[in-house]
Coordinates of C-alpha atoms and ligand atoms in Angstrom, one line a residue:
M12 CA 0.0 0.0 -0.2
A13 CA 1.3 3.2 -1.0
A14 CA 1.0 5.5 2.2
V15 CA 0.8 9.5 2.3
L16 CA 1.2 11.3 5.3
R17 CA -0.6 14.3 6.3
T18 CA 1.4 16.8 7.9
M19 CA -0.9 19.1 9.0
A20 CA -4.2 17.0 10.4
A21 CA -7.3 18.5 10.2
T22 CA -11.0 17.9 9.7
M23 CA -14.4 20.0 10.0
A24 CA -17.4 18.4 11.3
A25 CA -20.4 17.1 8.9
V26 CA -18.2 16.3 5.7
A27 CA -19.6 12.8 5.8
L28 CA -18.0 10.7 3.2
V29 CA -16.3 7.9 5.0
G30 CA -16.6 4.4 4.2
H31 CA -17.4 1.6 6.5
V32 CA -15.0 0.7 9.1
Q33 CA -13.5 -2.7 8.7
A34 CA -13.8 -5.4 11.2
T35 CA -10.0 -5.5 11.1
E36 CA -9.4 -2.3 13.0
V37 CA -7.4 -3.0 16.1
P38 CA -8.3 -1.0 19.1
L39 CA -5.5 1.3 20.6
P40 CA -5.1 1.6 24.4
P41 CA -6.5 4.8 25.8
C42 CA -4.1 8.0 25.9
L43 CA -3.1 8.4 29.5
D44 CA -0.3 11.0 29.1
P45 CA -1.9 14.7 29.8
F46 CA -3.2 15.7 26.5
R47 CA -5.0 19.2 25.4
P48 CA -8.8 18.5 26.6
F49 CA -11.0 18.1 24.3
V50 CA -14.1 20.8 24.2
Y51 CA -17.7 20.3 23.4
S52 CA -19.1 20.0 20.3
G53 CA -22.7 19.9 20.8
C54 CA -25.6 17.2 20.7
F55 CA -25.7 15.5 17.4
Q56 CA -28.9 12.6 16.3
D57 CA -27.4 9.1 14.3
T58 CA -29.9 8.7 11.8
G59 CA -27.9 5.5 11.1
S60 CA -26.5 5.2 7.5
P61 CA -23.7 6.2 7.7
Q62 CA -23.2 6.0 11.0
I63 CA -22.5 9.1 13.0
L64 CA -19.1 8.2 14.4
P65 CA -17.7 5.0 12.6
Y66 CA -15.1 3.4 15.3
R67 CA -16.7 1.8 18.8
S68 CA -14.3 1.9 22.0
P69 CA -14.1 -1.6 23.0
A70 CA -14.2 0.4 26.5
S71 CA -16.8 -1.0 29.0
S72 CA -20.3 1.5 29.3
D73 CA -20.5 0.0 32.5
D74 CA -18.2 2.8 34.2
M75 CA -17.9 5.1 31.0
T76 CA -17.2 9.2 31.8
V77 CA -16.7 11.5 29.4
E78 CA -13.2 11.6 30.1
K79 CA -12.5 7.8 29.4
C80 CA -14.0 8.1 26.2
V81 CA -12.4 11.4 25.0
A82 CA -8.8 9.3 26.5
E83 CA -10.4 6.0 24.2
C84 CA -10.4 8.3 21.0
K85 CA -7.3 10.3 21.8
G86 CA -5.5 6.8 22.1
N87 CA -6.9 5.8 18.7
G88 CA -6.0 9.1 17.1
Y89 CA -9.3 10.5 16.1
R90 CA -11.0 13.7 16.5
Y91 CA -14.5 13.8 17.7
A92 CA -15.4 11.5 20.9
G93 CA -19.2 10.8 21.3
L94 CA -21.0 9.3 23.6
V95 CA -24.6 7.8 23.6
Y96 CA -27.2 5.8 25.1
Y97 CA -25.3 5.7 29.5
G98 CA -21.7 5.7 28.0
V99 CA -21.2 3.7 25.1
C100 CA -18.3 5.4 23.5
Y101 CA -17.7 6.0 19.8
C102 CA -14.9 8.0 18.2
G103 CA -14.5 9.6 14.7
Q104 CA -12.9 11.8 12.3
T105 CA -16.3 14.0 11.2
V106 CA -19.8 13.8 12.6
N107 CA -21.7 12.6 10.4
G108 CA -25.4 13.5 11.5
P109 CA -27.4 16.6 12.6
A110 CA -27.4 18.6 15.5
V111 CA -30.1 18.7 17.9
A112 CA -31.5 20.7 20.8
E113 CA -29.5 20.4 23.8
S114 CA -32.0 18.7 26.2
E115 CA -32.5 15.7 23.8
C116 CA -29.0 14.9 25.5
S117 CA -30.1 14.1 28.8
Y118 CA -28.8 10.5 29.8
P119 CA -26.9 10.5 32.7
C120 CA -23.2 8.7 32.2
K121 CA -22.9 5.4 34.2
G122 CA -19.3 5.9 35.3
N123 CA -20.4 9.5 36.6
S124 CA -24.3 10.6 37.0
S125 CA -23.4 14.2 36.9
E126 CA -22.2 13.9 33.3
V127 CA -24.5 13.7 30.2
C128 CA -24.0 10.7 28.0
G129 CA -26.4 11.4 24.8
G130 CA -29.8 9.7 24.9
N131 CA -31.4 6.8 22.4
N132 CA -29.2 7.4 19.4
I133 CA -28.8 11.2 20.4
F134 CA -24.7 11.9 21.0
S135 CA -23.2 14.0 23.0
V136 CA -19.9 14.9 21.1
Y137 CA -16.4 16.4 22.1
Q138 CA -13.6 17.3 20.0
D139 CA -9.8 17.7 20.4
P140 CA -8.9 21.0 19.1
T141 CA -6.0 20.4 18.2
F142 CA -6.8 19.3 14.6
L143 CA -6.8 22.3 12.1
P144 CA -10.0 23.4 10.5
V145 CA -10.3 21.2 7.2
E146 CA -10.4 24.3 5.2
D147 CA -7.3 25.2 5.7
V148 CA -6.1 21.8 4.6
T149 CA -5.4 20.9 1.2
I150 CA -3.9 17.6 -0.8
Q151 CA -0.4 19.3 -1.0
D152 CA -0.2 19.4 2.6
Y153 CA 0.2 15.3 2.6
A154 CA 3.4 14.1 2.5
P155 CA 4.8 10.9 0.6
L156 CA 5.7 7.9 3.0
G157 CA 6.7 5.2 0.6
C158 CA 5.6 1.9 0.4
W159 CA 4.0 -0.2 3.4
T160 CA 2.0 -3.6 4.0
D161 CA -1.2 -4.3 4.6
D162 CA -3.8 -6.2 5.6
S163 CA -1.9 -8.1 8.1
S164 CA -4.1 -10.9 10.9
Y165 CA -3.7 -8.0 13.3
G166 CA -5.2 -5.5 11.0
R167 CA -5.4 -3.4 8.2
A168 CA -2.5 -0.6 7.6
L169 CA -5.5 1.8 6.7
T170 CA -9.1 0.8 8.3
Y171 CA -11.5 3.3 6.3
R172 CA -12.4 2.1 2.8
Q173 CA -13.1 4.9 0.5
N174 CA -15.9 3.5 -1.6
Q175 CA -17.5 6.4 -3.1
V176 CA -13.6 6.9 -5.1
D177 CA -14.3 5.0 -8.1
G178 CA -11.6 2.5 -8.8
A179 CA -11.1 2.5 -12.3
T180 CA -10.7 6.1 -12.7
L181 CA -8.5 6.0 -9.2
T182 CA -5.4 8.3 -9.3
T183 CA -3.3 9.0 -5.9
E184 CA -5.0 12.8 -6.3
K185 CA -8.6 11.6 -5.9
C186 CA -7.6 9.3 -3.0
L187 CA -5.7 12.4 -1.3
Q188 CA -8.9 14.5 -1.7
A189 CA -11.0 11.5 -0.4
C190 CA -9.4 11.0 2.9
R191 CA -8.8 15.0 3.0
D192 CA -12.4 15.5 3.0
G193 CA -12.9 12.6 5.2
G194 CA -10.4 14.6 8.0
F195 CA -7.8 11.5 7.9
P196 CA -4.0 12.2 8.2
F197 CA -3.1 9.1 6.4
A198 CA -4.0 8.2 2.7
G199 CA -2.8 4.9 0.5
T200 CA -3.9 3.2 -2.5
E201 CA -3.5 -0.3 -3.5
F202 CA -4.4 -3.2 -6.0
S203 CA -4.7 -0.4 -8.7
G204 CA -8.0 0.9 -8.0
E205 CA -8.1 1.1 -3.7
C206 CA -8.6 4.2 -1.8
W207 CA -7.8 3.6 2.3
C208 CA -8.1 6.3 4.4
G209 CA -6.3 6.0 8.3
V210 CA -6.4 8.0 11.1
V211 CA -3.3 5.6 12.5
I212 CA -0.8 3.7 10.4
G213 CA -1.9 -0.4 11.8
N214 CA 0.2 -1.6 14.4
D215 CA 1.1 -4.3 12.4
T216 CA 2.1 -2.9 9.5
Y217 CA 5.7 -1.9 8.0
S218 CA 7.5 -0.1 5.6
A219 CA 8.3 -2.4 2.5
N220 CA 11.1 -2.7 -0.3
A221 CA 9.8 -5.5 -2.4
E222 CA 12.4 -7.9 -1.0
T223 CA 11.5 -7.3 2.7
W224 CA 8.1 -7.5 2.0
L225 CA 8.5 -11.0 -0.3
A226 CA 10.8 -12.6 2.5
A227 CA 7.7 -11.2 5.2
Q228 CA 5.4 -13.4 2.4
L229 CA 6.9 -16.5 2.4
A230 CA 7.4 -16.6 6.3
R231 CA 3.9 -15.8 6.5
T232 CA 2.8 -18.4 4.1
S233 CA 4.7 -21.1 5.5
S234 CA 4.0 -20.5 9.4
S235 CA 0.4 -20.3 8.7
S236 CA 0.4 -23.7 7.0
S237 CA 2.0 -24.7 9.9
T238 CA 0.5 -23.1 13.0
A239 CA -3.3 -24.5 11.9
P240 CA -4.9 -26.6 14.6
P241 CA -3.4 -30.4 13.9
P242 CA -6.6 -32.8 14.0
T243 CA -5.3 -34.8 17.1
S244 CA -6.4 -37.9 15.7
T245 CA -6.3 -41.3 17.7
T246 CA -8.8 -43.0 16.6
T247 CA -9.3 -43.7 12.7
S248 CA -12.3 -41.6 11.4
S249 CA -15.1 -44.2 12.0
T250 CA -18.3 -42.5 10.6
T251 CA -17.8 -43.0 6.6
T252 CA -16.5 -46.8 6.8
S253 CA -18.7 -49.4 7.5
Q254 CA -16.6 -50.7 10.1
S255 CA -16.3 -49.9 13.5
S256 CA -12.4 -49.4 14.9
T257 CA -11.4 -49.9 18.8
T258 CA -8.4 -48.3 20.3
T259 CA -6.2 -50.9 22.1
T260 CA -4.5 -48.8 23.6
S261 CA -5.4 -50.9 27.1
S262 CA -6.0 -48.1 29.6
S263 CA -6.9 -48.6 32.9
A264 CA -10.6 -47.7 33.5
C265 CA -12.6 -46.0 30.9
V266 CA -13.8 -47.4 27.5
S267 CA -16.5 -45.9 26.0
T268 CA -19.2 -47.8 22.7
T269 CA -20.7 -45.6 20.5
V270 CA -23.5 -46.8 18.3
V271 CA -22.8 -44.6 15.0
P272 CA -24.8 -44.3 11.5
P273 CA -22.7 -45.4 8.4
T274 CA -23.9 -41.7 7.0
C275 CA -24.7 -38.7 8.5
E276 CA -26.6 -38.1 11.3
Y277 CA -28.3 -34.8 11.5
K278 CA -27.6 -32.3 8.0
C279 CA -27.9 -29.1 7.6
G280 CA -26.7 -27.6 4.0
K281 CA -22.3 -28.8 4.0
W282 CA -22.7 -29.8 7.6
C283 CA -23.4 -33.2 9.3
S284 CA -23.3 -33.5 13.0
S285 CA -20.9 -36.1 14.5
P286 CA -22.7 -39.2 15.5
L287 CA -24.5 -39.0 19.1
P288 CA -23.1 -41.4 21.3
D289 CA -26.0 -44.3 22.4
W290 CA -27.7 -44.0 25.8
S291 CA -29.6 -46.3 28.0
D292 CA -30.5 -44.3 31.0
D293 CA -31.0 -40.5 31.7
K294 CA -27.3 -40.1 33.0
T295 CA -25.8 -41.4 29.2
C296 CA -29.0 -39.4 27.8
K297 CA -27.4 -36.3 29.2
G298 CA -24.0 -37.5 27.9
A299 CA -25.5 -37.3 24.5
W300 CA -27.9 -33.9 25.6
S301 CA -24.2 -32.3 25.9
N302 CA -21.9 -33.8 22.9
C303 CA -25.3 -32.5 20.8
A304 CA -25.3 -29.0 22.3
L305 CA -21.8 -28.7 21.7
Q306 CA -21.7 -29.0 18.0
V307 CA -24.8 -25.8 17.8
A308 CA -21.9 -23.5 16.6
S309 CA -20.1 -25.9 14.2
C310 CA -23.0 -26.2 12.5
F311 CA -23.7 -22.2 11.8
K312 CA -20.0 -22.3 11.0
G313 CA -20.2 -25.2 7.6
A314 CA -23.8 -25.2 7.0
G315 CA -23.6 -22.6 4.0
W316 CA -26.1 -20.3 3.4
P317 CA -29.4 -21.0 3.4
E318 CA -29.2 -24.0 5.2
V319 CA -27.7 -22.6 7.8
L320 CA -30.7 -21.5 8.9
D321 CA -31.6 -25.3 10.1
C322 CA -28.9 -24.9 12.4
F323 CA -31.7 -23.3 14.9
D324 CA -33.9 -26.6 14.2
F325 CA -30.6 -28.5 15.0
G326 CA -29.9 -26.3 18.4
E327 CA -33.7 -27.1 19.5
W328 CA -33.3 -30.5 18.1
C329 CA -30.6 -31.0 21.2
G330 CA -33.0 -29.2 23.5
D331 CA -35.5 -32.0 23.0
I332 CA -32.8 -34.4 23.6
S333 CA -32.4 -32.7 27.5
K334 CA -36.3 -32.9 28.1
Y335 CA -36.4 -36.1 27.0
C336 CA -33.9 -37.5 29.2
D337 CA -35.8 -35.9 31.9
S338 CA -39.3 -37.2 31.0
K339 CA -38.6 -40.1 32.4
P340 CA -40.2 -42.4 29.0
S341 CA -42.1 -45.7 29.9
G342 CA -40.0 -47.6 27.5
G343 CA -36.6 -46.5 28.8
C344 CA -34.7 -43.8 28.5
R345 CA -33.3 -45.0 24.9
K346 CA -31.4 -43.5 22.1
S347 CA -33.5 -45.6 19.4
D348 CA -37.0 -44.3 21.4
F349 CA -36.2 -41.0 21.0
W350 CA -34.9 -41.1 17.5
G351 CA -38.7 -43.0 16.8
K352 CA -40.1 -40.1 17.6
K353 CA -37.7 -37.0 16.9
P354 CA -36.2 -38.3 14.1
P355 CA -32.8 -36.3 13.5
K356 CA -33.5 -34.5 9.9
G357 CA -31.2 -34.9 6.6
G358 CA -29.2 -37.9 8.0
S359 CA -30.2 -40.1 5.5
N360 CA -29.4 -43.5 7.6
P361 CA -31.1 -44.6 10.8
P362 CA -28.5 -45.2 13.5
K363 CA -26.5 -48.8 12.7
T364 CA -25.3 -50.9 15.2
I365 CA -21.3 -50.2 14.4
T366 CA -19.8 -49.8 17.7
V367 CA -16.3 -47.1 18.0
T368 CA -14.5 -48.0 20.9
T369 CA -12.0 -45.4 22.2
T370 CA -10.1 -45.2 25.6
C371 CA -11.1 -42.1 28.0
A372 CA -8.7 -42.1 30.8
P373 CA -5.2 -41.6 29.8
A374 CA -3.1 -44.3 28.5
T375 CA -0.9 -46.0 30.9
T376 CA 0.9 -48.4 28.0
T377 CA 3.5 -47.0 25.9
K378 CA 1.6 -48.1 22.9
P379 CA 1.5 -45.7 20.3
A380 CA -2.2 -43.9 20.4
G381 CA -2.9 -44.1 17.2
T382 CA -2.9 -47.8 17.5
T383 CA -6.0 -49.6 16.1
T384 CA -8.0 -52.9 15.5
T385 CA -11.3 -54.1 14.1
K386 CA -13.9 -55.8 16.4
P387 CA -17.4 -57.1 15.5
A388 CA -20.4 -54.9 16.0
S389 CA -21.2 -56.7 19.0
T390 CA -19.0 -55.2 21.3
S391 CA -20.5 -52.9 24.6
S392 CA -18.8 -51.0 26.6
T393 CA -17.6 -50.8 30.8
T394 CA -18.0 -47.6 31.0
K395 CA -18.7 -44.3 29.3
C396 CA -17.3 -42.1 28.0
P397 CA -17.1 -38.4 29.9
V398 CA -18.3 -35.9 27.9
P399 CA -18.3 -32.2 29.7
T400 CA -21.6 -30.7 30.2
P401 CA -21.4 -27.9 27.4
T402 CA -21.6 -24.8 29.9
N403 CA -19.2 -21.7 28.4
I404 CA -16.4 -21.1 30.3
C405 CA -16.5 -17.8 28.0
V406 CA -18.7 -14.9 28.8
Q407 CA -21.2 -13.5 26.4
P408 CA -21.5 -9.8 26.7
S409 CA -24.5 -7.7 27.3
N410 CA -25.3 -4.2 26.3
G411 CA -28.9 -2.5 26.6
Y412 CA -27.9 -0.1 23.7
Y413 CA -27.8 -2.9 21.2
G414 CA -30.1 -5.9 23.3
Y415 CA -28.1 -8.3 23.6
G416 CA -27.0 -10.6 26.2
P417 CA -26.3 -14.0 28.4
G418 CA -29.7 -15.9 26.1
K419 CA -30.1 -13.5 24.2
P420 CA -27.3 -13.1 21.6
V421 CA -27.3 -11.1 18.4
G422 CA -29.4 -13.0 15.9
G423 CA -29.5 -15.7 18.4
I424 CA -26.4 -16.7 17.4
E425 CA -24.4 -18.0 20.0
M426 CA -20.4 -18.4 20.7
P427 CA -18.9 -21.9 20.6
V428 CA -18.5 -23.5 23.5
V429 CA -15.7 -23.4 25.2
T430 CA -15.2 -26.0 28.1
C431 CA -13.1 -28.9 29.3
N432 CA -11.6 -31.3 26.7
D433 CA -13.1 -34.6 26.6
L434 CA -10.4 -36.5 24.9
A435 CA -8.0 -38.2 27.0
A436 CA -5.4 -38.4 24.4
D437 CA -5.5 -34.8 24.1
W438 CA -5.3 -33.7 27.6
P439 CA -2.5 -33.5 29.3
G440 CA -1.7 -30.0 29.6
Y441 CA -4.5 -28.9 27.8
P442 CA -7.6 -28.9 29.5
F443 CA -10.1 -26.9 27.4
K444 CA -11.3 -27.0 24.1
G445 CA -13.0 -25.0 22.1
Y446 CA -15.8 -26.8 20.4
S447 CA -16.4 -25.2 17.1
D448 CA -16.2 -28.6 14.8
P449 CA -18.7 -31.8 14.7
D450 CA -15.6 -33.8 15.2
S451 CA -14.1 -33.2 18.7
R452 CA -10.4 -34.5 17.3
K453 CA -11.0 -31.5 15.3
C454 CA -11.6 -28.9 17.7
R455 CA -8.5 -26.1 19.2
K456 CA -7.4 -27.3 22.2
Y457 CA -5.9 -25.0 24.8
P458 CA -3.5 -24.9 27.9
R459 CA -4.5 -24.0 31.2
N460 CA -3.3 -20.2 30.8
G461 CA -5.1 -20.4 27.3
C462 CA -8.6 -19.5 28.4
T463 CA -8.4 -15.7 27.3
N464 CA -7.3 -16.9 23.9
A465 CA -9.8 -19.4 24.3
C466 CA -12.6 -16.9 24.4
A467 CA -11.0 -14.6 22.2
D468 CA -11.3 -17.5 19.0
A469 CA -14.8 -18.2 20.4
C470 CA -16.1 -14.4 20.1
K471 CA -14.4 -14.4 16.8
E472 CA -16.3 -17.4 15.4
Q473 CA -19.0 -15.7 16.8
Y474 CA -18.5 -12.5 15.1
E475 CA -18.0 -14.1 11.8
D476 CA -21.5 -16.2 12.3
C477 CA -23.2 -13.5 13.1
V478 CA -22.3 -11.6 9.8
D479 CA -22.6 -14.8 7.9
V480 CA -25.7 -15.7 9.1
Y481 CA -27.6 -13.1 10.9
A482 CA -26.6 -10.1 9.0
E483 CA -26.9 -11.9 5.4
G484 CA -30.2 -13.0 6.8
C485 CA -31.3 -9.5 7.3
R486 CA -30.5 -8.6 4.0
R487 CA -31.8 -11.5 2.6
K488 CA -35.2 -11.6 4.5
P489 CA -38.6 -11.3 1.8
N490 CA -39.8 -7.2 3.1
R491 CA -42.9 -7.3 4.6
G492 CA -42.3 -4.5 6.9
R493 CA -41.5 -4.5 10.1
D494 CA -45.2 -4.7 11.6
A495 CA -45.6 -8.1 9.7
S496 CA -48.8 -9.5 12.0
Y497 CA -48.3 -12.7 13.5
F498 CA -50.7 -13.9 11.3
E499 CA -48.8 -13.6 8.3
F500 CA -45.6 -14.8 9.7
A501 CA -47.6 -17.8 10.2
Q502 CA -48.2 -18.1 6.3
A503 CA -44.6 -17.3 6.0
D504 CA -42.1 -19.5 3.6
G505 CA -38.7 -20.9 5.7
L506 CA -36.8 -18.1 5.1
E507 CA -39.2 -15.4 6.4
R508 CA -40.0 -17.6 9.0
R509 CA -36.7 -18.1 10.0
T510 CA -35.8 -14.6 9.9
W511 CA -39.1 -13.1 11.3
R512 CA -37.7 -10.8 13.9
W513 CA -34.5 -9.8 12.1
N514 CA -35.1 -6.2 11.5
D515 CA -32.0 -4.7 11.0
S516 CA -30.6 -3.5 8.2
W517 CA -27.3 -5.3 6.6
N518 CA -25.6 -2.8 7.9
G519 CA -27.1 -1.9 11.3
A520 CA -26.6 -6.0 11.8
V521 CA -23.0 -5.6 11.0
D522 CA -23.0 -2.4 13.9
K523 CA -24.7 -4.9 16.0
C524 CA -22.0 -7.7 15.3
K525 CA -19.4 -5.6 15.3
A526 CA -19.8 -4.6 19.2
Q527 CA -21.2 -7.8 20.2
Y528 CA -17.5 -8.4 18.9
S529 CA -15.3 -6.1 20.8
D530 CA -17.4 -6.5 24.1
C531 CA -17.0 -9.9 23.8
L532 CA -13.0 -9.5 23.8
R533 CA -13.4 -7.4 26.4
V534 CA -15.6 -9.0 28.9
N535 CA -13.7 -12.2 28.3
R536 CA -9.9 -10.8 28.6
G537 CA -10.7 -11.6 32.7
V538 CA -11.3 -15.5 32.4
T539 CA -8.8 -17.8 33.9
G540 CA -10.9 -20.9 33.9
A541 CA -9.0 -21.0 37.3
G542 CA -11.1 -24.0 39.1
K543 CA -12.3 -25.5 35.7
C544 CA -11.8 -28.8 34.7
P545 CA -9.2 -29.7 37.4
K546 CA -8.4 -33.6 36.1
F547 CA -9.6 -35.7 33.1
G548 CA -13.5 -36.7 33.7
G549 CA -13.7 -35.1 36.7
W550 CA -15.5 -31.7 35.8
Ligands
NAG609 C1 -17.9 13.6 37.6 O1 -18.7 14.8 36.4 C2 -18.2 16.1 37.3 C3 -18.5 17.3 36.1 O2 -17.9 16.7 34.9 C4 -17.1 16.5 38.2 O3 -16.5 17.5 38.5 C5 -16.6 15.6 39.1 O4 -15.1 15.6 39.5 C6 -16.4 13.9 38.4 N1 -16.8 13.0 39.6 C7 -15.7 12.0 39.3 C8 -15.7 11.4 39.8 O5 -15.1 12.1 38.2
NAG610 C1 0.0 -4.8 17.8 O1 0.3 -6.2 16.9 C2 1.0 -6.9 17.8 C3 1.3 -8.2 16.8 O2 2.4 -7.2 15.9 C4 0.2 -7.6 18.7 O3 0.4 -8.5 19.4 C5 -0.3 -6.9 19.9 O4 -1.3 -7.0 20.8 C6 -0.6 -5.3 18.9 N1 -1.1 -4.5 19.9 C7 -2.2 -3.5 20.0 C8 -2.5 -2.6 21.1 O5 -3.1 -3.9 19.3
NAG611 C1 -37.5 -5.3 15.9 O1 -38.6 -6.0 16.3 C2 -38.8 -5.6 17.5 C3 -40.3 -6.5 17.5 O2 -40.7 -6.5 16.6 C4 -38.7 -4.2 18.2 O3 -38.8 -4.6 19.2 C5 -37.1 -3.7 17.8 O4 -37.5 -2.5 18.1 C6 -37.3 -4.0 15.7 N1 -35.9 -3.4 15.9 C7 -35.4 -2.5 14.8 C8 -33.6 -2.3 14.4 O5 -36.5 -2.1 14.2

């Protein structure tokens, strides 16, 4: 990316050509050094498109004050700071909304009730007086900085894409003009036709001549292919063959039997569930429920549009198993009985008597863990493998402004469960696992000090599903207006029925997903997993 630094930073309010914020923006810490105080600019309304201020600070709104928000915006290089709805903090280079009467700004800040934090969709706006007025800046004030790398896994070099600038006729001057108009101190062009602006140069960005850039790319490619989570398989895959495999590692206690159908058990689009273990009483039934619930997130990740909407049904079906376990069915609590009542959808075959036996307890022999032999299907088990309960050690964030919270994530899409590792062979040193694949052997495992990373990964995946499913659903949803009656709902087709409550615009939906993501990262920073999953099976 050819970046250009403006030597004199400046802008003026209400010039509104800002592109959409990229999810790849890396939040920087608040400015803790003394700086010239921001001055109050007034009370402004958010009309939603474009958003009044595009950067949402990840700082908690629970103890937000004007000073904290201003420090967030200063630390991230923005000119304006805006507070809304009791203390949600935003920053931006321009204020993209009309001024409204001062009396509209009336909500106290959660962190200091003598300060005002906007209203509902109304922002109290402050500005950094060290920026010069935009009229005083021309594109000649920008100085060339050379060639820079872009788009690392830590974010982009410059965050704001200028989609309004036509790519086919892009020139450096046009891009400079767009960034100047948007009040940005940095401008950059890449891919012949893309113009980007920024308030800072992204934190993982390097000045690049051709050779160092190429070297970095090569290093990156080889390291990324080697850091992909290896499937920590200790048994042969059993779901696609007609033969069962049994681990013969002669460990002491815990050997389990699983009845597997030869093909896909529950299918949503491109995704197949991993077969649930057989059950024969309420305790093993709950184990099957746990196994089911741990797979829900992977459905959202893998099913593909539009069948991904069936994943909501899959989640409910798992819940039905739990209810079934509690119901003390007269014919005995058995998988086949439940199957008769609520067959899984999409799977082509009924469950068959194919038995897979895996060791659950840590192996005590020196035999290689992958050793397998084949046994007849009739083998039955002694003890069942313990399945951890599907309680997430990561926290679903809450936000009154956007209306999400525990039990009601954006779009109803929960984050993948991070809980105890269910595989003994995986366990040593790695008590935790993020359940984002139906095959638990392919799920990423985490060491005891890795909970924050595990939760950050879960937050990211929830964000991706939120955009791919919820925002996508909002975009495609047949438009019957916001007040579609229950009667209409009952008559609606599958897509509309499922997206009934999804009445956000695509942009609005993405904003919600982003807000939930940044809140998620913040609230999970303190999750340590201390006291959780102390020993294998002992959860
Ligand atoms: C709360 O805000 C008021 C008004 O800005 C200020 O005078 C006061 O010092 C603040 N209180 C705290 C605890 O920061
Ligand atoms: C900056 O990027 C590095 C990777 O280059 C990352 O480890 C670090 O957390 C980032 N810092 C901030 C403040 O985001
Ligand atoms: C979406 O619909 C719900 C229920 O009908 C309503 O409470 C909510 O305000 C609506 N949201 C938007 C963004 O229109």
